[in-house]
Amino acid sequence: MQNGEKITLSRKIKVAEEEIFVSISWAPMPSSDMAVHTVTLAPGSSEYQDVASKFRVTGGGMQIQEIERIHNPHLYKQYMVRK
């Protein structure tokens, strides 16, 4: 884009009434009153391998002991509304 060039943007505003679903890769929350749930990734899973490879690029040779995915549906939905 060059200086002075104009573009038109359109943004869809999501409202709180719209249903926002969490990622399908998330496991169900063990209890409905839990706000946060952690899931340990299996070392052989593609998600583990993806995170591990990205960590190794920036981790300075550190050894990975465990990778956990944190489920926080409330923060995830807030993120999706503002995204």
Coordinates of C-alpha atoms in Angstrom, one line a residue:
M1 CA 0.0 0.0 0.0
Q2 CA 1.3 3.4 -0.9
N3 CA 1.0 6.7 0.9
G4 CA -2.4 8.3 0.5
E5 CA -4.0 5.1 -0.8
K6 CA -7.4 4.4 0.8
I7 CA -8.9 1.0 1.6
T8 CA -12.3 0.1 2.9
L9 CA -12.6 -2.2 5.9
S10 CA -15.7 -3.8 7.2
R11 CA -15.8 -5.4 10.6
K12 CA -18.4 -7.7 12.0
I13 CA -19.2 -6.9 15.6
K14 CA -20.1 -10.0 17.6
V15 CA -22.5 -9.4 20.4
A16 CA -22.7 -11.3 23.7
E17 CA -26.0 -12.9 22.6
E18 CA -24.4 -14.8 19.8
E19 CA -23.3 -18.3 20.6
I20 CA -19.5 -18.6 20.6
F21 CA -18.2 -22.1 20.8
V22 CA -14.8 -23.1 22.2
S23 CA -12.3 -25.0 20.1
I24 CA -13.3 -28.5 19.1
S25 CA -9.9 -29.8 20.2
W26 CA -10.8 -28.9 23.8
A27 CA -11.8 -31.6 26.2
P28 CA -15.1 -31.1 28.1
M29 CA -14.7 -29.2 31.4
P30 CA -14.8 -31.8 34.2
S31 CA -17.2 -29.6 36.2
S32 CA -19.5 -26.8 35.2
D33 CA -18.3 -24.6 38.1
M34 CA -14.6 -24.8 37.0
A35 CA -13.2 -21.6 35.3
V36 CA -9.9 -23.1 34.2
H37 CA -8.9 -26.7 33.2
T38 CA -5.5 -27.9 32.2
V39 CA -4.9 -30.8 29.8
T40 CA -1.5 -32.5 29.5
L41 CA -0.6 -33.1 25.8
A42 CA 0.6 -36.6 24.8
P43 CA 4.2 -36.4 23.5
G44 CA 3.2 -38.3 20.3
S45 CA 0.3 -35.9 19.4
S46 CA 0.7 -33.5 16.5
E47 CA -0.3 -30.6 18.8
Y48 CA 2.6 -31.5 21.2
Q49 CA 5.0 -31.8 18.3
D50 CA 4.0 -28.4 16.9
V51 CA 4.4 -26.6 20.2
A52 CA 7.6 -28.4 21.0
S53 CA 9.2 -27.5 17.7
K54 CA 8.2 -23.8 18.1
F55 CA 9.6 -23.9 21.7
R56 CA 12.9 -25.4 20.6
V57 CA 13.4 -22.5 18.2
T58 CA 13.3 -20.0 21.1
G59 CA 13.9 -22.2 24.2
G60 CA 17.7 -22.1 24.1
G61 CA 18.2 -25.9 24.3
M62 CA 16.0 -26.4 27.3
Q63 CA 14.6 -29.9 27.9
I64 CA 10.8 -30.1 27.6
Q65 CA 9.3 -32.0 30.6
E66 CA 5.6 -31.5 29.9
I67 CA 3.3 -29.4 27.7
E68 CA -0.2 -28.4 29.0
R69 CA -3.0 -26.8 27.2
I70 CA -5.0 -24.4 29.4
H71 CA -8.8 -24.2 28.8
N72 CA -10.4 -21.0 30.0
P73 CA -13.7 -20.7 28.1
H74 CA -14.5 -17.3 29.6
L75 CA -11.3 -15.7 28.4
Y76 CA -11.5 -17.5 25.0
K77 CA -15.0 -16.1 24.4
Q78 CA -13.8 -12.6 25.3
Y79 CA -11.0 -13.0 22.8
M80 CA -13.4 -14.2 20.1
V81 CA -15.7 -11.2 20.6
R82 CA -12.8 -8.8 20.3
K83 CA -11.0 -10.7 17.5

